[in-house]
């Protein structure tokens, strides 16, 4: 997805689905943080919520900027033609992102350290997720003919290990404890949910209807279930499937398109 397309997405809370009971919390009122007339976009909070990374227009594309959560104390990390989403390291000290003239993966220190270029391949490369220890990244790479490959990149050495290269895009995401990966496998007009070990091996198929796609953050906080949408009824509904092989559960059944599901931190609710 192009960076400007990402910038146009505004999240709206449409519904909250209870998984294990309790009352739904009240939706807070919004607070505008950017200065009047600013065109800041793509905000991503640091793991502790104390800072936010976002993009602002610059003379040579866009500028990756980091500020406190209230948008004060802003500093520019990268002044090149940076694009894409920002991915905070688990310790909140670094931000990985795609940028530069050849769309490579870069790493910036929010404490003023030197910027590092992690990839140099000819195709587009983009980070997808940090591992729990902050030492590796799942990355996506495009090749000749639009072929897409998924790899694990070790930040210290810049070495990559291939995870997946096939007919469909299968972007895996680590579980909260880092022991497993979940992904959607696209094969022709079918898409299914799979789970594998932390290096993408010993893959196991969890859904079989062929209309499923994992959520952006599919893992439940306890790592026992995966959140996804399925269009098996003609319109998207929200489902969860246990990774231990138990049957999937359908959470929404209305005649609307239910999409973009997200877990609450305690695992009791899905927005």
mmCIF file of C-alpha atoms in Angstrom:
data_model
loop_
_atom_site.group_PDB
_atom_site.id
_atom_site.type_symbol
_atom_site.label_atom_id
_atom_site.label_comp_id
_atom_site.label_asym_id
_atom_site.label_seq_id
_atom_site.Cartn_x
_atom_site.Cartn_y
_atom_site.Cartn_z
ATOM 1 C CA UNK A 1 0.000 0.000 0.000
ATOM 2 C CA UNK A 2 1.343 3.420 -0.912
ATOM 3 C CA UNK A 3 2.343 5.680 1.953
ATOM 4 C CA UNK A 4 -0.176 8.346 1.016
ATOM 5 C CA UNK A 5 -2.924 5.711 1.011
ATOM 6 C CA UNK A 6 -1.925 4.659 4.515
ATOM 7 C CA UNK A 7 -2.020 8.299 5.539
ATOM 8 C CA UNK A 8 -5.648 8.597 4.540
ATOM 9 C CA UNK A 9 -6.847 5.834 6.823
ATOM 10 C CA UNK A 10 -8.606 7.101 9.948
ATOM 11 C CA UNK A 11 -9.542 4.518 12.567
ATOM 12 C CA UNK A 12 -13.125 4.498 13.824
ATOM 13 C CA UNK A 13 -14.470 2.333 16.615
ATOM 14 C CA UNK A 14 -17.499 0.646 15.098
ATOM 15 C CA UNK A 15 -18.319 -2.032 17.662
ATOM 16 C CA UNK A 16 -16.935 -3.886 20.615
ATOM 17 C CA UNK A 17 -17.444 -7.632 20.820
ATOM 18 C CA UNK A 18 -17.261 -9.222 24.263
ATOM 19 C CA UNK A 19 -15.223 -12.411 24.448
ATOM 20 C CA UNK A 20 -15.451 -13.206 28.142
ATOM 21 C CA UNK A 21 -18.007 -10.834 29.661
ATOM 22 C CA UNK A 22 -17.708 -7.480 31.522
ATOM 23 C CA UNK A 23 -19.035 -4.061 30.551
ATOM 24 C CA UNK A 24 -17.707 -2.188 27.519
ATOM 25 C CA UNK A 25 -15.611 0.854 28.454
ATOM 26 C CA UNK A 26 -16.798 4.287 27.393
ATOM 27 C CA UNK A 27 -15.231 5.632 24.188
ATOM 28 C CA UNK A 28 -13.041 8.662 25.047
ATOM 29 C CA UNK A 29 -13.388 11.997 23.268
ATOM 30 C CA UNK A 30 -10.696 12.852 20.738
ATOM 31 C CA UNK A 31 -8.018 15.462 21.400
ATOM 32 C CA UNK A 32 -6.274 17.230 18.499
ATOM 33 C CA UNK A 33 -2.511 17.224 19.115
ATOM 34 C CA UNK A 34 -1.051 18.482 15.830
ATOM 35 C CA UNK A 35 -0.673 22.258 15.335
ATOM 36 C CA UNK A 36 -3.321 24.059 13.308
ATOM 37 C CA UNK A 37 -2.762 23.488 9.587
ATOM 38 C CA UNK A 38 -0.273 20.628 10.060
ATOM 39 C CA UNK A 39 -0.392 17.527 7.862
ATOM 40 C CA UNK A 40 1.127 15.014 10.276
ATOM 41 C CA UNK A 41 0.179 11.412 9.559
ATOM 42 C CA UNK A 42 0.886 7.739 10.316
ATOM 43 C CA UNK A 43 1.319 8.027 14.124
ATOM 44 C CA UNK A 44 2.677 4.997 15.997
ATOM 45 C CA UNK A 45 3.113 5.018 19.787
ATOM 46 C CA UNK A 46 6.252 3.658 21.439
ATOM 47 C CA UNK A 47 5.853 0.469 23.516
ATOM 48 C CA UNK A 48 5.558 2.437 26.771
ATOM 49 C CA UNK A 49 3.192 4.998 25.228
ATOM 50 C CA UNK A 50 5.509 7.861 26.133
ATOM 51 C CA UNK A 51 6.477 8.853 22.588
ATOM 52 C CA UNK A 52 4.979 8.816 19.120
ATOM 53 C CA UNK A 53 6.616 8.438 15.699
ATOM 54 C CA UNK A 54 4.936 10.061 12.702
ATOM 55 C CA UNK A 55 5.579 11.602 9.296
ATOM 56 C CA UNK A 56 5.560 15.217 8.160
ATOM 57 C CA UNK A 57 6.089 16.711 4.681
ATOM 58 C CA UNK A 58 9.652 17.753 3.860
ATOM 59 C CA UNK A 59 11.582 19.265 0.988
ATOM 60 C CA UNK A 60 12.656 15.804 -0.200
ATOM 61 C CA UNK A 61 9.624 13.648 0.465
ATOM 62 C CA UNK A 62 8.545 13.013 4.039
ATOM 63 C CA UNK A 63 10.368 13.263 7.368
ATOM 64 C CA UNK A 64 10.245 10.670 10.133
ATOM 65 C CA UNK A 65 9.672 12.561 13.375
ATOM 66 C CA UNK A 66 9.536 11.487 17.020
ATOM 67 C CA UNK A 67 7.902 13.474 19.818
ATOM 68 C CA UNK A 68 6.492 12.974 23.289
ATOM 69 C CA UNK A 69 2.993 11.531 23.375
ATOM 70 C CA UNK A 70 1.524 15.060 23.611
ATOM 71 C CA UNK A 71 3.490 16.037 20.448
ATOM 72 C CA UNK A 72 5.958 18.280 22.321
ATOM 73 C CA UNK A 73 9.734 18.047 21.965
ATOM 74 C CA UNK A 74 9.619 16.843 18.351
ATOM 75 C CA UNK A 75 12.870 15.821 16.654
ATOM 76 C CA UNK A 76 13.448 14.832 13.023
ATOM 77 C CA UNK A 77 15.126 11.453 12.637
ATOM 78 C CA UNK A 78 15.251 11.118 8.875
ATOM 79 C CA UNK A 79 15.073 13.828 6.239
ATOM 80 C CA UNK A 80 15.143 11.632 3.134
ATOM 81 C CA UNK A 81 12.176 10.439 1.092
ATOM 82 C CA UNK A 82 10.983 8.134 3.862
ATOM 83 C CA UNK A 83 7.747 6.193 3.445
ATOM 84 C CA UNK A 84 5.680 3.490 5.086
ATOM 85 C CA UNK A 85 4.970 2.659 8.696
ATOM 86 C CA UNK A 86 7.290 3.051 11.672
ATOM 87 C CA UNK A 87 8.083 -0.011 13.815
ATOM 88 C CA UNK A 88 9.349 0.664 17.333
ATOM 89 C CA UNK A 89 11.876 -1.753 18.815
ATOM 90 C CA UNK A 90 10.563 -3.439 21.998
ATOM 91 C CA UNK A 91 12.804 -1.261 24.208
ATOM 92 C CA UNK A 92 11.538 1.920 22.512
ATOM 93 C CA UNK A 93 15.039 3.092 21.575
ATOM 94 C CA UNK A 94 14.946 2.497 17.816
ATOM 95 C CA UNK A 95 12.516 2.802 14.929
ATOM 96 C CA UNK A 96 12.663 0.630 11.799
ATOM 97 C CA UNK A 97 11.001 1.839 8.613
ATOM 98 C CA UNK A 98 11.090 1.660 4.824
ATOM 99 C CA UNK A 99 12.519 4.667 3.022
ATOM 100 C CA UNK A 100 15.179 6.163 0.817
ATOM 101 C CA UNK A 101 15.235 6.374 -2.992
ATOM 102 C CA UNK A 102 15.264 2.567 -3.408
ATOM 103 C CA UNK A 103 12.773 1.774 -0.585
ATOM 104 C CA UNK A 104 15.135 -0.085 1.714
ATOM 105 C CA UNK A 105 14.844 -0.789 5.448
ATOM 106 C CA UNK A 106 16.465 1.731 7.778
ATOM 107 C CA UNK A 107 16.976 1.893 11.521
ATOM 108 C CA UNK A 108 17.027 5.159 13.468
ATOM 109 C CA UNK A 109 17.914 5.721 17.105
ATOM 110 C CA UNK A 110 15.547 8.026 18.977
ATOM 111 C CA UNK A 111 18.438 8.960 21.271
ATOM 112 C CA UNK A 112 20.519 10.581 18.564
ATOM 113 C CA UNK A 113 22.607 7.631 17.350
ATOM 114 C CA UNK A 114 23.670 7.061 13.748
ATOM 115 C CA UNK A 115 21.082 5.946 11.218
ATOM 116 C CA UNK A 116 21.714 2.473 9.749
ATOM 117 C CA UNK A 117 20.680 1.043 6.405
ATOM 118 C CA UNK A 118 19.756 -2.610 6.970
ATOM 119 C CA UNK A 119 18.949 -3.751 3.405
ATOM 120 C CA UNK A 120 20.271 -2.905 -0.069
ATOM 121 C CA UNK A 121 18.396 -5.245 -2.462
ATOM 122 C CA UNK A 122 17.088 -3.954 -5.773
ATOM 123 C CA UNK A 123 13.418 -4.499 -4.937
ATOM 124 C CA UNK A 124 11.192 -2.880 -2.353
ATOM 125 C CA UNK A 125 11.869 -3.988 1.244
ATOM 126 C CA UNK A 126 9.653 -3.264 4.232
ATOM 127 C CA UNK A 127 9.696 -4.220 7.927
ATOM 128 C CA UNK A 128 6.705 -6.105 9.292
ATOM 129 C CA UNK A 129 7.417 -6.925 12.958
ATOM 130 C CA UNK A 130 10.154 -7.001 15.597
ATOM 131 C CA UNK A 131 10.805 -10.137 17.597
ATOM 132 C CA UNK A 132 10.310 -10.010 21.365
ATOM 133 C CA UNK A 133 14.042 -9.536 22.072
ATOM 134 C CA UNK A 134 14.451 -6.675 19.593
ATOM 135 C CA UNK A 135 17.144 -8.515 17.657
ATOM 136 C CA UNK A 136 15.276 -9.631 14.533
ATOM 137 C CA UNK A 137 12.716 -8.290 12.072
ATOM 138 C CA UNK A 138 10.244 -10.035 9.814
ATOM 139 C CA UNK A 139 10.654 -8.284 6.457
ATOM 140 C CA UNK A 140 8.912 -8.316 3.078
ATOM 141 C CA UNK A 141 10.866 -8.102 -0.192
ATOM 142 C CA UNK A 142 9.680 -7.738 -3.784
ATOM 143 C CA UNK A 143 11.616 -9.249 -6.674
ATOM 144 C CA UNK A 144 11.436 -9.668 -10.423
ATOM 145 C CA UNK A 145 7.931 -9.936 -11.805
ATOM 146 C CA UNK A 146 6.414 -8.721 -8.556
ATOM 147 C CA UNK A 147 7.388 -11.875 -6.653
ATOM 148 C CA UNK A 148 7.088 -11.368 -2.901
ATOM 149 C CA UNK A 149 9.335 -13.052 -0.363
ATOM 150 C CA UNK A 150 9.254 -13.060 3.441
ATOM 151 C CA UNK A 151 12.453 -13.293 5.496
ATOM 152 C CA UNK A 152 13.814 -12.861 9.008
ATOM 153 C CA UNK A 153 16.521 -10.192 9.246
ATOM 154 C CA UNK A 154 19.024 -10.158 12.125
ATOM 155 C CA UNK A 155 19.611 -6.476 12.904
ATOM 156 C CA UNK A 156 23.181 -6.784 14.238
ATOM 157 C CA UNK A 157 24.544 -8.680 11.233
ATOM 158 C CA UNK A 158 22.071 -7.605 8.512
ATOM 159 C CA UNK A 159 21.804 -11.270 7.520
ATOM 160 C CA UNK A 160 18.462 -12.664 6.311
ATOM 161 C CA UNK A 161 16.921 -16.139 6.496
ATOM 162 C CA UNK A 162 14.142 -16.897 3.971
ATOM 163 C CA UNK A 163 10.757 -17.746 5.477
ATOM 164 C CA UNK A 164 8.362 -17.951 2.565
ATOM 165 C CA UNK A 165 8.394 -17.430 -1.194
ATOM 166 C CA UNK A 166 5.462 -18.725 -3.168
ATOM 167 C CA UNK A 167 2.313 -17.975 -5.147
ATOM 168 C CA UNK A 168 0.688 -15.879 -2.421
ATOM 169 C CA UNK A 169 1.619 -13.341 0.204
ATOM 170 C CA UNK A 170 2.058 -15.024 3.577
ATOM 171 C CA UNK A 171 3.247 -12.424 6.091
ATOM 172 C CA UNK A 172 3.904 -14.165 9.440
ATOM 173 C CA UNK A 173 3.693 -12.470 12.829
ATOM 174 C CA UNK A 174 5.265 -13.755 16.035
ATOM 175 C CA UNK A 175 3.115 -14.722 19.010
ATOM 176 C CA UNK A 176 3.441 -12.649 22.223
ATOM 177 C CA UNK A 177 6.033 -15.063 23.639
ATOM 178 C CA UNK A 178 7.883 -15.379 20.323
ATOM 179 C CA UNK A 179 7.500 -19.153 20.120
ATOM 180 C CA UNK A 180 5.174 -19.308 17.092
ATOM 181 C CA UNK A 181 4.175 -17.425 13.939
ATOM 182 C CA UNK A 182 0.762 -16.933 12.348
ATOM 183 C CA UNK A 183 0.051 -15.980 8.753
ATOM 184 C CA UNK A 184 -2.490 -15.899 5.946
ATOM 185 C CA UNK A 185 -1.580 -18.063 2.955
ATOM 186 C CA UNK A 186 -2.978 -16.800 -0.359
ATOM 187 C CA UNK A 187 -3.271 -19.469 -3.042
ATOM 188 C CA UNK A 188 -5.138 -18.327 -6.126
ATOM 189 C CA UNK A 189 -8.566 -17.103 -5.018
ATOM 190 C CA UNK A 190 -8.334 -18.874 -1.637
ATOM 191 C CA UNK A 191 -6.813 -17.647 1.620
ATOM 192 C CA UNK A 192 -6.357 -19.639 4.824
ATOM 193 C CA UNK A 193 -4.858 -19.180 8.311
ATOM 194 C CA UNK A 194 -1.707 -21.082 9.298
ATOM 195 C CA UNK A 195 0.538 -21.351 12.364
ATOM 196 C CA UNK A 196 4.224 -22.374 12.482
ATOM 197 C CA UNK A 197 7.182 -22.333 14.858
ATOM 198 C CA UNK A 198 9.268 -19.186 15.479
ATOM 199 C CA UNK A 199 11.309 -19.703 12.290
ATOM 200 C CA UNK A 200 8.298 -20.455 10.081
ATOM 201 C CA UNK A 201 8.842 -24.221 10.062
ATOM 202 C CA UNK A 202 6.433 -27.079 10.886
ATOM 203 C CA UNK A 203 3.477 -25.143 9.476
ATOM 204 C CA UNK A 204 -0.034 -26.263 10.385
ATOM 205 C CA UNK A 205 -3.273 -25.164 8.679
ATOM 206 C CA UNK A 206 -5.981 -23.876 11.050
ATOM 207 C CA UNK A 207 -8.784 -22.868 8.652
ATOM 208 C CA UNK A 208 -9.952 -24.561 5.456
ATOM 209 C CA UNK A 209 -12.889 -22.647 3.961
ATOM 210 C CA UNK A 210 -10.604 -20.445 1.824
ATOM 211 C CA UNK A 211 -12.097 -17.027 2.683
ATOM 212 C CA UNK A 212 -10.011 -16.093 5.748
ATOM 213 C CA UNK A 213 -7.501 -13.351 6.440
ATOM 214 C CA UNK A 214 -5.703 -12.754 9.733
ATOM 215 C CA UNK A 215 -6.176 -9.515 11.627
ATOM 216 C CA UNK A 216 -3.406 -6.914 11.600
ATOM 217 C CA UNK A 217 -2.545 -8.067 15.142
ATOM 218 C CA UNK A 218 -4.042 -11.548 15.237
ATOM 219 C CA UNK A 219 -2.620 -13.030 18.448
ATOM 220 C CA UNK A 220 -4.661 -12.925 21.641
ATOM 221 C CA UNK A 221 -2.644 -11.496 24.571
ATOM 222 C CA UNK A 222 -2.230 -14.990 26.022
ATOM 223 C CA UNK A 223 -1.116 -16.420 22.656
ATOM 224 C CA UNK A 224 -3.822 -19.087 22.606
ATOM 225 C CA UNK A 225 -6.126 -17.758 19.840
ATOM 226 C CA UNK A 226 -5.909 -16.040 16.467
ATOM 227 C CA UNK A 227 -8.261 -13.297 15.327
ATOM 228 C CA UNK A 228 -9.342 -13.176 11.691
ATOM 229 C CA UNK A 229 -12.122 -12.263 9.270
ATOM 230 C CA UNK A 230 -13.947 -14.713 7.023
ATOM 231 C CA UNK A 231 -16.142 -14.008 4.013
ATOM 232 C CA UNK A 232 -17.608 -17.507 3.850
ATOM 233 C CA UNK A 233 -21.172 -16.107 4.170
ATOM 234 C CA UNK A 234 -20.655 -13.481 1.462
ATOM 235 C CA UNK A 235 -19.801 -10.626 3.836
ATOM 236 C CA UNK A 236 -16.840 -10.405 6.261
ATOM 237 C CA UNK A 237 -17.460 -11.630 9.809
ATOM 238 C CA UNK A 238 -15.076 -11.750 12.758
ATOM 239 C CA UNK A 239 -13.815 -15.128 13.973
ATOM 240 C CA UNK A 240 -11.266 -16.537 16.416
ATOM 241 C CA UNK A 241 -9.529 -19.901 16.154
ATOM 242 C CA UNK A 242 -7.551 -21.643 18.922
ATOM 243 C CA UNK A 243 -3.999 -22.572 17.898
ATOM 244 C CA UNK A 244 -4.306 -25.933 19.695
ATOM 245 C CA UNK A 245 -6.607 -27.252 16.957
ATOM 246 C CA UNK A 246 -10.011 -26.694 18.573
ATOM 247 C CA UNK A 247 -12.899 -25.428 16.414
ATOM 248 C CA UNK A 248 -13.074 -21.789 15.319
ATOM 249 C CA UNK A 249 -15.760 -19.515 16.817
ATOM 250 C CA UNK A 250 -17.808 -16.978 14.867
ATOM 251 C CA UNK A 251 -18.183 -13.707 16.809
ATOM 252 C CA UNK A 252 -20.296 -11.563 14.456
ATOM 253 C CA UNK A 253 -23.318 -12.647 12.396
ATOM 254 C CA UNK A 254 -25.036 -9.497 11.140
ATOM 255 C CA UNK A 255 -25.637 -8.406 7.533
ATOM 256 C CA UNK A 256 -22.875 -5.793 7.644
ATOM 257 C CA UNK A 257 -19.213 -6.048 6.688
ATOM 258 C CA UNK A 258 -17.297 -6.578 9.947
ATOM 259 C CA UNK A 259 -13.591 -5.957 9.515
ATOM 260 C CA UNK A 260 -10.340 -4.638 11.052
ATOM 261 C CA UNK A 261 -10.789 -6.499 14.366
ATOM 262 C CA UNK A 262 -8.395 -5.794 17.237
ATOM 263 C CA UNK A 263 -7.896 -7.378 20.693
ATOM 264 C CA UNK A 264 -8.151 -5.397 23.901
ATOM 265 C CA UNK A 265 -4.988 -5.653 26.069
ATOM 266 C CA UNK A 266 -6.730 -7.974 28.552
ATOM 267 C CA UNK A 267 -8.116 -10.259 25.834
ATOM 268 C CA UNK A 268 -11.725 -9.860 26.972
ATOM 269 C CA UNK A 269 -12.936 -7.631 24.132
ATOM 270 C CA UNK A 270 -12.516 -7.207 20.386
ATOM 271 C CA UNK A 271 -13.053 -3.868 18.670
#
